[in-house]
Amino acid sequence: MNQPPLRYSLALVVLLIGIIALVAPVSGINALFRSAYADSVEVHFIDVGQGDAIFISTPTHKVLIDGGNRGDTVLNYLVAQGVKRLDLVIGTHPHADHIGGLIDVFQVIPVSEVIDPAVVHTTRTFEDYLTIIETKNIPFTEGRAGLTRSMGDVTLKLLHPENPSEKHLNDASIVVKMTFGTVRFLFLGDAEHNAEQEMLRRNHDLSSTVMKVGHHGSYTSTAPTFLQVVNPEVAVIMCGADNRYGHPHAETLASLEQANVTLFRTDIHGTVIVTTDGQEYTVIPAKSRHTADTPMVQGTPRFSGSININTASLQRLQEIVHIGEDRALEIIERRPFNSLDELIQVRGIGNARLEAIRQEGKAYVE
Amino acid sequence: MKAVIDRIENDLAILLVGDQEIQVDIPVSLLPDGAKEGSWLTIDMKLDLDAEQQQRKKISGMLERLKNKNNEPK
């Protein structure tokens, strides 16, 4: 579990970035790596200062999660990316540093659907956001845990909220898990400890390759118990340089370090782009050449999480450690499983073997 | 002038002030009791010429006293 999670090719990276830095702006780097994977998916953690905005580009669909504070920063970014239409926009929760910038986006770019937790907030900014959704006749979906959207080979699934309260808007945040092959992203909005506990209780498959850290790295999110279950290889904190709120907080940074997670921060690295073909991924921070320690990261997910014990074939089940034909047959008999923990009901699987299965990470439940 | 509390980050409240909803962060300790995320506030800012004048007088008096004290023969 503690082995270095990532395949670094530092020498190549330093050389490449050195060459690119001489001949091309940041967009040149993007273009270069875009061609590295056929049919790739890109996830852009856009540097909007203190706030969130995440742009997802698949071969067939364009998605935006949050739009930063009010203004045209994100709109301009999307226009520069050549975005003509958004298939889906998710406003994670009504705080101005998440939905403010969506107002300008809606004014200019046609949008096929908005998913929002639909909890009341009293700011004019939120009112203006709702008004433009109404004026432009954008289909509005109340986002609840379990809702899914498939986009080619990419699946988005909401893991939160189930029953949001307007009394605590951060914990009303929509949390999205995006799966593409064996590479999984978890976008946590501003979800705090209560939301994390709820998601753990609901036994969602939280394990992810890349985690957008909740609430700008505040100590009110990213409990060690939650982090352990998500078990990410890469984490991205979205916050403004020298923000007044002390984000990210020392507690969160310490937890991430202890969990051996490679961290990127928009306040340090600028916009961070993750490119993946569903098997491998590459992280490219815009300001890579200023941070020699982690200029770029490439990897394949440690834990492939590729075998759903509720649906896998007899043969596939036997690829899991400690599962032979007899136990595989018993697993099929005992379906459905609500969590990996329930494998303990299978003859011959005790705590030690269950832990080994978990550590291997191939098995998952959905 | 109206303001609304968009959110609270630790001990700072993020107020959105006026029709333009200009962001102003202020310490939570300065908020009235019961203020929370989503609360609307009336901010009443008026020039208080009397208070200013009183303070001017007070400070002038203090400065005079100090100057005269230093000039007193030892």
Short mmCIF file of C-alpha atoms in Angstrom, two decimals:
data_model
loop_
_atom_site.label_atom_id
_atom_site.label_comp_id
_atom_site.label_asym_id
_atom_site.label_seq_id
_atom_site.Cartn_x
_atom_site.Cartn_y
_atom_site.Cartn_z
CA MET A 1 0.00 0.00 0.00
CA ASN A 2 2.84 2.33 0.70
CA GLN A 3 4.86 1.67 -2.40
CA PRO A 4 5.39 4.73 -4.55
CA PRO A 5 2.13 4.93 -6.44
CA LEU A 6 3.29 6.53 -9.60
CA ARG A 7 5.47 5.80 -12.53
CA TYR A 8 7.66 8.84 -12.88
CA SER A 9 9.60 9.55 -15.97
CA LEU A 10 11.27 12.59 -14.58
CA ALA A 11 14.22 12.78 -16.90
CA LEU A 12 12.02 12.67 -19.97
CA VAL A 13 9.59 15.09 -18.44
CA VAL A 14 12.22 17.63 -17.49
CA LEU A 15 13.73 17.41 -20.94
CA LEU A 16 10.36 17.73 -22.67
CA ILE A 17 9.22 20.60 -20.53
CA GLY A 18 12.53 22.32 -21.04
CA ILE A 19 12.15 22.08 -24.80
CA ILE A 20 8.50 23.08 -24.74
CA ALA A 21 9.16 26.00 -22.44
CA LEU A 22 11.54 27.33 -25.07
CA VAL A 23 9.32 26.91 -28.07
CA ALA A 24 5.68 26.95 -27.00
CA PRO A 25 3.17 28.47 -24.61
CA VAL A 26 1.15 26.26 -22.27
CA SER A 27 -1.39 25.43 -24.95
CA GLY A 28 1.44 23.84 -26.86
CA ILE A 29 1.99 21.42 -24.01
CA ASN A 30 -1.69 20.54 -24.01
CA ALA A 31 -1.71 19.92 -27.72
CA LEU A 32 1.34 17.71 -27.48
CA PHE A 33 -0.12 15.46 -24.79
CA ARG A 34 -3.60 15.51 -26.23
CA SER A 35 -2.26 13.45 -29.08
CA ALA A 36 -0.58 11.02 -26.66
CA TYR A 37 -3.87 9.17 -26.08
CA ALA A 38 -6.37 8.35 -28.78
CA ASP A 39 -9.96 9.01 -27.64
CA SER A 40 -8.73 10.72 -24.54
CA VAL A 41 -10.68 12.43 -21.82
CA GLU A 42 -9.37 15.67 -20.37
CA VAL A 43 -10.24 17.13 -17.00
CA HIS A 44 -9.28 20.79 -16.54
CA PHE A 45 -9.11 22.09 -12.98
CA ILE A 46 -9.33 25.73 -14.01
CA ASP A 47 -7.43 28.28 -11.94
CA VAL A 48 -10.21 30.73 -10.99
CA GLY A 49 -8.54 32.02 -7.84
CA GLN A 50 -10.61 31.23 -4.74
CA GLY A 51 -13.34 29.01 -6.19
CA ASP A 52 -14.01 25.90 -8.24
CA ALA A 53 -14.45 25.34 -11.98
CA ILE A 54 -13.81 22.00 -13.64
CA PHE A 55 -14.14 21.40 -17.37
CA ILE A 56 -14.42 17.85 -18.69
CA SER A 57 -13.88 17.15 -22.36
CA THR A 58 -14.60 13.70 -23.80
CA PRO A 59 -14.51 12.74 -27.50
CA THR A 60 -18.30 13.17 -27.56
CA HIS A 61 -19.32 15.39 -24.64
CA LYS A 62 -18.42 18.59 -22.81
CA VAL A 63 -19.23 19.02 -19.13
CA LEU A 64 -18.65 21.86 -16.67
CA ILE A 65 -18.72 21.44 -12.89
CA ASP A 66 -19.01 24.87 -11.23
CA GLY A 67 -17.91 28.20 -12.72
CA GLY A 68 -15.96 30.11 -10.07
CA ASN A 69 -16.95 33.57 -8.89
CA ARG A 70 -19.07 35.98 -10.89
CA GLY A 71 -17.35 37.22 -14.03
CA ASP A 72 -16.19 35.93 -17.39
CA THR A 73 -13.04 34.00 -16.42
CA VAL A 74 -14.53 30.57 -17.05
CA LEU A 75 -16.52 31.69 -20.08
CA ASN A 76 -13.32 32.98 -21.64
CA TYR A 77 -11.50 29.76 -20.81
CA LEU A 78 -14.22 27.68 -22.50
CA VAL A 79 -14.29 29.93 -25.55
CA ALA A 80 -10.50 29.61 -25.83
CA GLN A 81 -10.97 25.81 -25.71
CA GLY A 82 -13.36 26.08 -28.65
CA VAL A 83 -16.39 24.97 -26.65
CA LYS A 84 -19.58 25.66 -28.64
CA ARG A 85 -22.03 23.73 -26.49
CA LEU A 86 -22.09 22.13 -23.05
CA ASP A 87 -23.96 18.85 -22.67
CA LEU A 88 -24.10 19.17 -18.91
CA VAL A 89 -23.38 21.82 -16.29
CA ILE A 90 -23.35 20.88 -12.61
CA GLY A 91 -23.68 23.65 -10.01
CA THR A 92 -22.47 21.76 -6.93
CA HIS A 93 -24.10 24.15 -4.42
CA PRO A 94 -25.32 27.76 -4.39
CA HIS A 95 -22.26 29.56 -2.98
CA ALA A 96 -21.05 32.42 -5.17
CA ASP A 97 -17.53 31.02 -5.61
CA HIS A 98 -19.05 27.98 -7.33
CA ILE A 99 -22.07 29.17 -9.32
CA GLY A 100 -21.29 32.88 -9.87
CA GLY A 101 -19.30 32.41 -13.07
CA LEU A 102 -21.94 30.10 -14.56
CA ILE A 103 -24.17 33.14 -15.16
CA ASP A 104 -21.89 34.47 -17.92
CA VAL A 105 -21.44 30.95 -19.31
CA PHE A 106 -25.22 30.44 -19.63
CA GLN A 107 -25.56 33.80 -21.34
CA VAL A 108 -23.23 32.80 -24.16
CA ILE A 109 -22.90 29.02 -24.48
CA PRO A 110 -25.91 26.76 -25.15
CA VAL A 111 -26.36 24.18 -22.38
CA SER A 112 -28.37 20.94 -22.63
CA GLU A 113 -28.88 20.30 -18.91
CA VAL A 114 -28.16 21.78 -15.50
CA ILE A 115 -27.92 19.53 -12.44
CA ASP A 116 -28.19 21.39 -9.12
CA PRO A 117 -28.98 20.32 -5.55
CA ALA A 118 -32.03 22.64 -5.67
CA VAL A 119 -31.66 24.03 -2.17
CA VAL A 120 -32.65 27.60 -1.33
CA HIS A 121 -30.05 30.32 -1.01
CA THR A 122 -30.93 33.98 -0.67
CA THR A 123 -28.22 35.81 -2.64
CA ARG A 124 -29.00 37.82 -5.77
CA THR A 125 -26.16 35.91 -7.42
CA PHE A 126 -28.07 32.64 -6.97
CA GLU A 127 -31.28 34.35 -8.08
CA ASP A 128 -29.54 35.60 -11.25
CA TYR A 129 -28.20 32.08 -11.89
CA LEU A 130 -31.72 30.62 -11.63
CA THR A 131 -33.16 33.44 -13.73
CA ILE A 132 -30.80 32.84 -16.64
CA ILE A 133 -31.48 29.07 -16.49
CA GLU A 134 -35.19 29.86 -16.72
CA THR A 135 -34.81 32.51 -19.43
CA LYS A 136 -32.67 30.26 -21.61
CA ASN A 137 -35.03 27.30 -21.03
CA ILE A 138 -32.22 25.06 -19.88
CA PRO A 139 -33.57 21.72 -18.57
CA PHE A 140 -33.03 21.69 -14.79
CA THR A 141 -32.52 18.43 -12.88
CA GLU A 142 -32.55 18.13 -9.11
CA GLY A 143 -29.26 16.36 -8.33
CA ARG A 144 -29.56 13.48 -5.89
CA ALA A 145 -27.29 10.55 -4.99
CA GLY A 146 -27.70 7.74 -7.50
CA LEU A 147 -28.39 9.91 -10.53
CA THR A 148 -26.16 8.88 -13.44
CA ARG A 149 -25.31 10.23 -16.88
CA SER A 150 -23.50 8.15 -19.48
CA MET A 151 -21.43 9.86 -22.13
CA GLY A 152 -19.90 7.32 -24.44
CA ASP A 153 -17.43 5.34 -22.34
CA VAL A 154 -17.55 7.90 -19.55
CA THR A 155 -20.03 7.57 -16.69
CA LEU A 156 -20.90 10.29 -14.20
CA LYS A 157 -22.62 9.20 -11.01
CA LEU A 158 -23.83 11.41 -8.19
CA LEU A 159 -22.85 10.09 -4.75
CA HIS A 160 -24.30 13.03 -2.82
CA PRO A 161 -26.55 14.64 -1.62
CA GLU A 162 -29.36 12.34 -0.63
CA ASN A 163 -31.39 14.72 1.48
CA PRO A 164 -29.72 18.15 1.44
CA SER A 165 -30.49 20.92 3.92
CA GLU A 166 -30.37 24.60 3.12
CA LYS A 167 -29.04 25.06 6.65
CA HIS A 168 -25.65 23.77 5.64
CA LEU A 169 -24.97 24.49 2.00
CA ASN A 170 -21.47 23.00 1.83
CA ASP A 171 -22.84 19.63 2.88
CA ALA A 172 -25.56 19.99 0.25
CA SER A 173 -22.80 19.82 -2.39
CA ILE A 174 -23.27 17.52 -5.31
CA VAL A 175 -20.46 14.95 -5.32
CA VAL A 176 -19.72 13.32 -8.66
CA LYS A 177 -17.75 10.20 -9.43
CA MET A 178 -16.58 9.96 -13.02
CA THR A 179 -15.45 6.59 -14.34
CA PHE A 180 -13.56 6.08 -17.59
CA GLY A 181 -12.11 2.57 -17.87
CA THR A 182 -10.06 2.03 -14.74
CA VAL A 183 -9.41 5.73 -14.12
CA ARG A 184 -11.83 7.31 -11.67
CA PHE A 185 -12.31 10.89 -10.55
CA LEU A 186 -14.10 12.09 -7.45
CA PHE A 187 -15.31 15.71 -7.50
CA LEU A 188 -16.29 16.70 -3.98
CA GLY A 189 -17.51 20.28 -4.31
CA ASP A 190 -17.43 21.79 -0.81
CA ALA A 191 -18.58 18.58 0.92
CA GLU A 192 -17.51 18.58 4.57
CA HIS A 193 -17.19 15.92 7.26
CA ASN A 194 -20.95 15.31 7.62
CA ALA A 195 -21.33 14.70 3.90
CA GLU A 196 -18.26 12.45 3.92
CA GLN A 197 -19.73 10.41 6.77
CA GLU A 198 -23.04 10.08 4.91
CA MET A 199 -21.28 8.82 1.79
CA LEU A 200 -19.33 6.29 3.84
CA ARG A 201 -22.55 5.11 5.50
CA ARG A 202 -24.25 4.66 2.14
CA ASN A 203 -21.42 2.33 1.09
CA HIS A 204 -20.75 4.02 -2.21
CA ASP A 205 -17.71 2.82 -4.09
CA LEU A 206 -15.62 5.89 -3.34
CA SER A 207 -12.21 4.59 -4.44
CA SER A 208 -10.76 6.98 -6.98
CA THR A 209 -7.60 7.71 -8.90
CA VAL A 210 -7.90 11.50 -8.82
CA MET A 211 -9.69 13.40 -6.05
CA LYS A 212 -10.78 17.04 -6.20
CA VAL A 213 -10.33 17.80 -2.51
CA GLY A 214 -13.47 19.06 -0.78
CA HIS A 215 -13.92 22.72 0.21
CA HIS A 216 -10.64 24.19 -1.05
CA GLY A 217 -8.55 22.07 1.35
CA SER A 218 -10.34 23.33 4.47
CA TYR A 219 -9.82 21.30 7.66
CA THR A 220 -13.61 20.88 7.70
CA SER A 221 -13.24 18.29 4.89
CA THR A 222 -11.03 15.31 4.00
CA ALA A 223 -11.28 13.33 7.23
CA PRO A 224 -8.50 10.68 7.34
CA THR A 225 -11.12 7.90 7.48
CA PHE A 226 -12.73 9.25 4.30
CA LEU A 227 -9.40 9.75 2.56
CA GLN A 228 -8.43 6.17 3.36
CA VAL A 229 -11.50 4.83 1.56
CA VAL A 230 -11.14 7.11 -1.47
CA ASN A 231 -7.46 6.16 -1.55
CA PRO A 232 -6.50 8.56 -4.36
CA GLU A 233 -3.16 8.70 -6.14
CA VAL A 234 -3.52 12.32 -7.15
CA ALA A 235 -5.36 15.10 -5.32
CA VAL A 236 -6.15 18.58 -6.59
CA ILE A 237 -6.88 21.46 -4.25
CA MET A 238 -8.61 24.45 -5.87
CA CYS A 239 -7.96 27.68 -3.98
CA GLY A 240 -6.72 31.22 -4.53
CA ALA A 241 -3.13 32.28 -3.93
CA ASP A 242 -2.81 33.99 -0.52
CA ASN A 243 -6.54 33.65 0.15
CA ARG A 244 -7.84 35.10 3.42
CA TYR A 245 -9.27 31.84 4.67
CA GLY A 246 -5.97 30.02 5.08
CA HIS A 247 -6.92 27.41 2.43
CA PRO A 248 -5.55 24.84 2.20
CA HIS A 249 -5.33 24.17 5.93
CA ALA A 250 -2.33 22.43 7.47
CA GLU A 251 -4.46 19.51 8.72
CA THR A 252 -5.58 18.64 5.19
CA LEU A 253 -2.06 18.90 3.78
CA ALA A 254 -0.75 16.63 6.54
CA SER A 255 -3.47 14.02 5.89
CA LEU A 256 -2.73 14.00 2.16
CA GLU A 257 0.98 13.69 2.76
CA GLN A 258 0.50 10.87 5.20
CA ALA A 259 -1.65 9.05 2.63
CA ASN A 260 1.13 9.34 0.02
CA VAL A 261 -1.04 11.33 -2.34
CA THR A 262 0.60 13.43 -5.05
CA LEU A 263 -0.85 16.89 -4.61
CA PHE A 264 -1.52 19.64 -7.12
CA ARG A 265 -2.84 23.07 -6.14
CA THR A 266 -4.32 25.68 -8.43
CA ASP A 267 -2.86 28.44 -6.22
CA ILE A 268 0.63 27.07 -6.94
CA HIS A 269 0.34 25.19 -10.24
CA GLY A 270 -2.33 27.27 -11.96
CA THR A 271 -4.75 25.29 -14.12
CA VAL A 272 -4.13 21.56 -13.76
CA ILE A 273 -5.08 19.25 -16.64
CA VAL A 274 -5.43 15.50 -16.30
CA THR A 275 -5.49 13.54 -19.57
CA THR A 276 -6.45 9.87 -19.66
CA ASP A 277 -7.24 7.09 -22.10
CA GLY A 278 -9.10 5.16 -19.42
CA GLN A 279 -6.03 3.17 -18.44
CA GLU A 280 -3.19 5.61 -18.02
CA TYR A 281 -3.29 9.21 -16.97
CA THR A 282 -1.05 12.23 -17.20
CA VAL A 283 -1.22 15.31 -14.99
CA ILE A 284 -0.03 18.55 -16.53
CA PRO A 285 0.05 21.66 -14.37
CA ALA A 286 0.20 24.95 -16.28
CA LYS A 287 3.02 26.27 -14.15
CA SER A 288 4.99 23.05 -14.25
CA ARG A 289 8.34 24.53 -15.05
CA HIS A 290 8.31 26.60 -11.88
CA THR A 291 7.97 23.60 -9.60
CA ALA A 292 10.79 21.18 -10.23
CA ASP A 293 9.58 18.78 -7.52
CA THR A 294 6.43 17.58 -9.28
CA PRO A 295 6.46 19.02 -12.76
CA MET A 296 4.24 16.34 -14.19
CA VAL A 297 2.97 12.96 -13.16
CA GLN A 298 2.06 9.94 -15.20
CA GLY A 299 0.61 6.73 -13.93
CA THR A 300 -1.70 3.82 -14.21
CA PRO A 301 -4.16 3.36 -11.38
CA ARG A 302 -2.72 1.24 -8.61
CA PHE A 303 -6.07 -0.25 -7.92
CA SER A 304 -7.92 -1.08 -11.06
CA GLY A 305 -11.24 -1.69 -9.26
CA SER A 306 -12.31 -3.44 -12.40
CA ILE A 307 -14.24 -6.47 -11.12
CA ASN A 308 -17.75 -5.79 -9.86
CA ILE A 309 -18.53 -8.76 -7.61
CA ASN A 310 -22.24 -8.33 -8.28
CA THR A 311 -21.94 -8.73 -12.05
CA ALA A 312 -18.57 -10.30 -12.92
CA SER A 313 -18.43 -13.70 -14.62
CA LEU A 314 -17.26 -16.84 -12.83
CA GLN A 315 -13.96 -16.52 -14.65
CA ARG A 316 -13.44 -12.83 -13.88
CA LEU A 317 -14.15 -13.36 -10.18
CA GLN A 318 -11.25 -15.80 -10.04
CA GLU A 319 -8.84 -13.03 -11.01
CA ILE A 320 -9.37 -11.65 -7.50
CA VAL A 321 -6.82 -12.74 -4.91
CA HIS A 322 -7.96 -15.68 -2.72
CA ILE A 323 -10.93 -16.37 -5.03
CA GLY A 324 -10.92 -19.76 -6.71
CA GLU A 325 -13.76 -21.52 -8.45
CA ASP A 326 -15.56 -22.65 -5.26
CA ARG A 327 -15.59 -19.21 -3.68
CA ALA A 328 -16.49 -17.58 -6.99
CA LEU A 329 -19.51 -19.87 -7.25
CA GLU A 330 -20.52 -19.01 -3.69
CA ILE A 331 -20.16 -15.29 -4.46
CA ILE A 332 -22.51 -15.64 -7.40
CA GLU A 333 -24.97 -17.54 -5.19
CA ARG A 334 -24.90 -14.88 -2.48
CA ARG A 335 -25.46 -11.88 -4.75
CA PRO A 336 -26.21 -9.06 -4.40
CA PHE A 337 -23.50 -7.66 -2.13
CA ASN A 338 -23.94 -4.20 -0.68
CA SER A 339 -20.27 -3.78 0.13
CA LEU A 340 -16.97 -5.61 -0.07
CA ASP A 341 -17.27 -6.25 3.69
CA GLU A 342 -20.01 -8.78 3.00
CA LEU A 343 -17.49 -11.05 1.29
CA ILE A 344 -16.80 -12.22 4.84
CA GLN A 345 -19.96 -14.36 4.50
CA VAL A 346 -18.19 -16.46 1.87
CA ARG A 347 -16.64 -19.66 3.27
CA GLY A 348 -12.89 -19.36 3.71
CA ILE A 349 -12.81 -15.56 3.61
CA GLY A 350 -11.86 -14.10 6.98
CA ASN A 351 -10.66 -10.69 7.97
CA ALA A 352 -7.12 -11.20 6.67
CA ARG A 353 -8.25 -12.36 3.21
CA LEU A 354 -10.89 -9.64 3.04
CA GLU A 355 -8.18 -7.09 3.75
CA ALA A 356 -5.96 -8.63 1.06
CA ILE A 357 -8.82 -8.42 -1.44
CA ARG A 358 -9.36 -4.81 -0.48
CA GLN A 359 -5.66 -4.00 -0.77
CA GLU A 360 -5.45 -5.60 -4.19
CA GLY A 361 -8.23 -3.30 -5.24
CA LYS A 362 -9.54 -5.28 -8.21
CA ALA A 363 -12.87 -6.10 -6.59
CA TYR A 364 -15.54 -3.49 -6.12
CA VAL A 365 -19.27 -3.32 -5.51
CA GLU A 366 -21.85 -1.43 -7.46
CA MET B 1 -27.71 49.34 2.05
CA LYS B 2 -28.50 45.63 1.91
CA ALA B 3 -26.04 42.78 2.22
CA VAL B 4 -26.42 39.01 2.27
CA ILE B 5 -24.17 36.40 3.86
CA ASP B 6 -23.13 34.07 1.05
CA ARG B 7 -21.08 31.78 3.29
CA ILE B 8 -18.94 31.67 6.40
CA GLU B 9 -15.32 30.55 6.30
CA ASN B 10 -14.09 29.98 9.86
CA ASP B 11 -14.25 33.39 11.53
CA LEU B 12 -14.90 35.38 8.35
CA ALA B 13 -18.31 36.00 6.84
CA ILE B 14 -18.39 36.55 3.09
CA LEU B 15 -20.90 39.35 2.58
CA LEU B 16 -22.26 40.29 -0.81
CA VAL B 17 -23.04 43.98 -0.49
CA GLY B 18 -25.41 46.19 -2.47
CA ASP B 19 -27.12 45.59 -5.81
CA GLN B 20 -23.82 44.67 -7.41
CA GLU B 21 -23.20 42.09 -4.66
CA ILE B 22 -19.67 43.32 -4.07
CA GLN B 23 -17.80 40.84 -1.90
CA VAL B 24 -16.72 42.08 1.55
CA ASP B 25 -15.24 39.70 4.12
CA ILE B 26 -15.87 40.69 7.72
CA PRO B 27 -15.15 38.95 11.03
CA VAL B 28 -18.08 36.93 12.31
CA SER B 29 -17.68 38.67 15.68
CA LEU B 30 -18.97 41.88 14.08
CA LEU B 31 -22.21 40.29 12.93
CA PRO B 32 -25.46 40.66 14.89
CA ASP B 33 -26.59 37.67 16.95
CA GLY B 34 -28.40 35.04 14.92
CA ALA B 35 -26.73 35.96 11.62
CA LYS B 36 -26.05 32.89 9.49
CA GLU B 37 -25.46 31.76 5.93
CA GLY B 38 -28.24 33.29 3.83
CA SER B 39 -29.10 36.06 6.33
CA TRP B 40 -29.87 39.49 4.92
CA LEU B 41 -28.43 42.51 6.71
CA THR B 42 -29.07 46.20 6.58
CA ILE B 43 -25.85 48.14 6.62
CA ASP B 44 -26.47 51.67 7.77
CA MET B 45 -23.49 53.90 7.06
CA LYS B 46 -23.86 57.59 7.90
CA LEU B 47 -21.32 60.30 8.51
CA ASP B 48 -21.17 61.00 12.25
CA LEU B 49 -19.83 64.56 12.27
CA ASP B 50 -20.42 64.97 16.02
CA ALA B 51 -18.35 61.91 16.91
CA GLU B 52 -15.61 63.00 14.54
CA GLN B 53 -15.59 66.50 16.02
CA GLN B 54 -15.47 65.18 19.57
CA GLN B 55 -12.56 62.87 18.76
CA ARG B 56 -10.72 65.73 17.01
CA LYS B 57 -11.12 67.86 20.11
CA LYS B 58 -10.02 65.06 22.39
CA ILE B 59 -6.91 64.24 20.33
CA SER B 60 -6.00 67.93 19.94
CA GLY B 61 -6.27 68.30 23.71
CA MET B 62 -4.03 65.28 24.30
CA LEU B 63 -1.43 66.57 21.82
CA GLU B 64 -1.47 70.00 23.47
CA ARG B 65 -1.03 68.47 26.93
CA LEU B 66 1.91 66.37 25.76
CA LYS B 67 3.60 69.29 23.97
CA ASN B 68 3.20 71.58 27.01
CA LYS B 69 4.42 68.84 29.36
CA ASN B 70 7.67 68.53 27.42
CA ASN B 71 8.11 72.29 27.44
CA GLU B 72 7.70 72.61 31.19
CA PRO B 73 10.92 73.70 32.92
CA LYS B 74 12.61 70.79 34.69
#
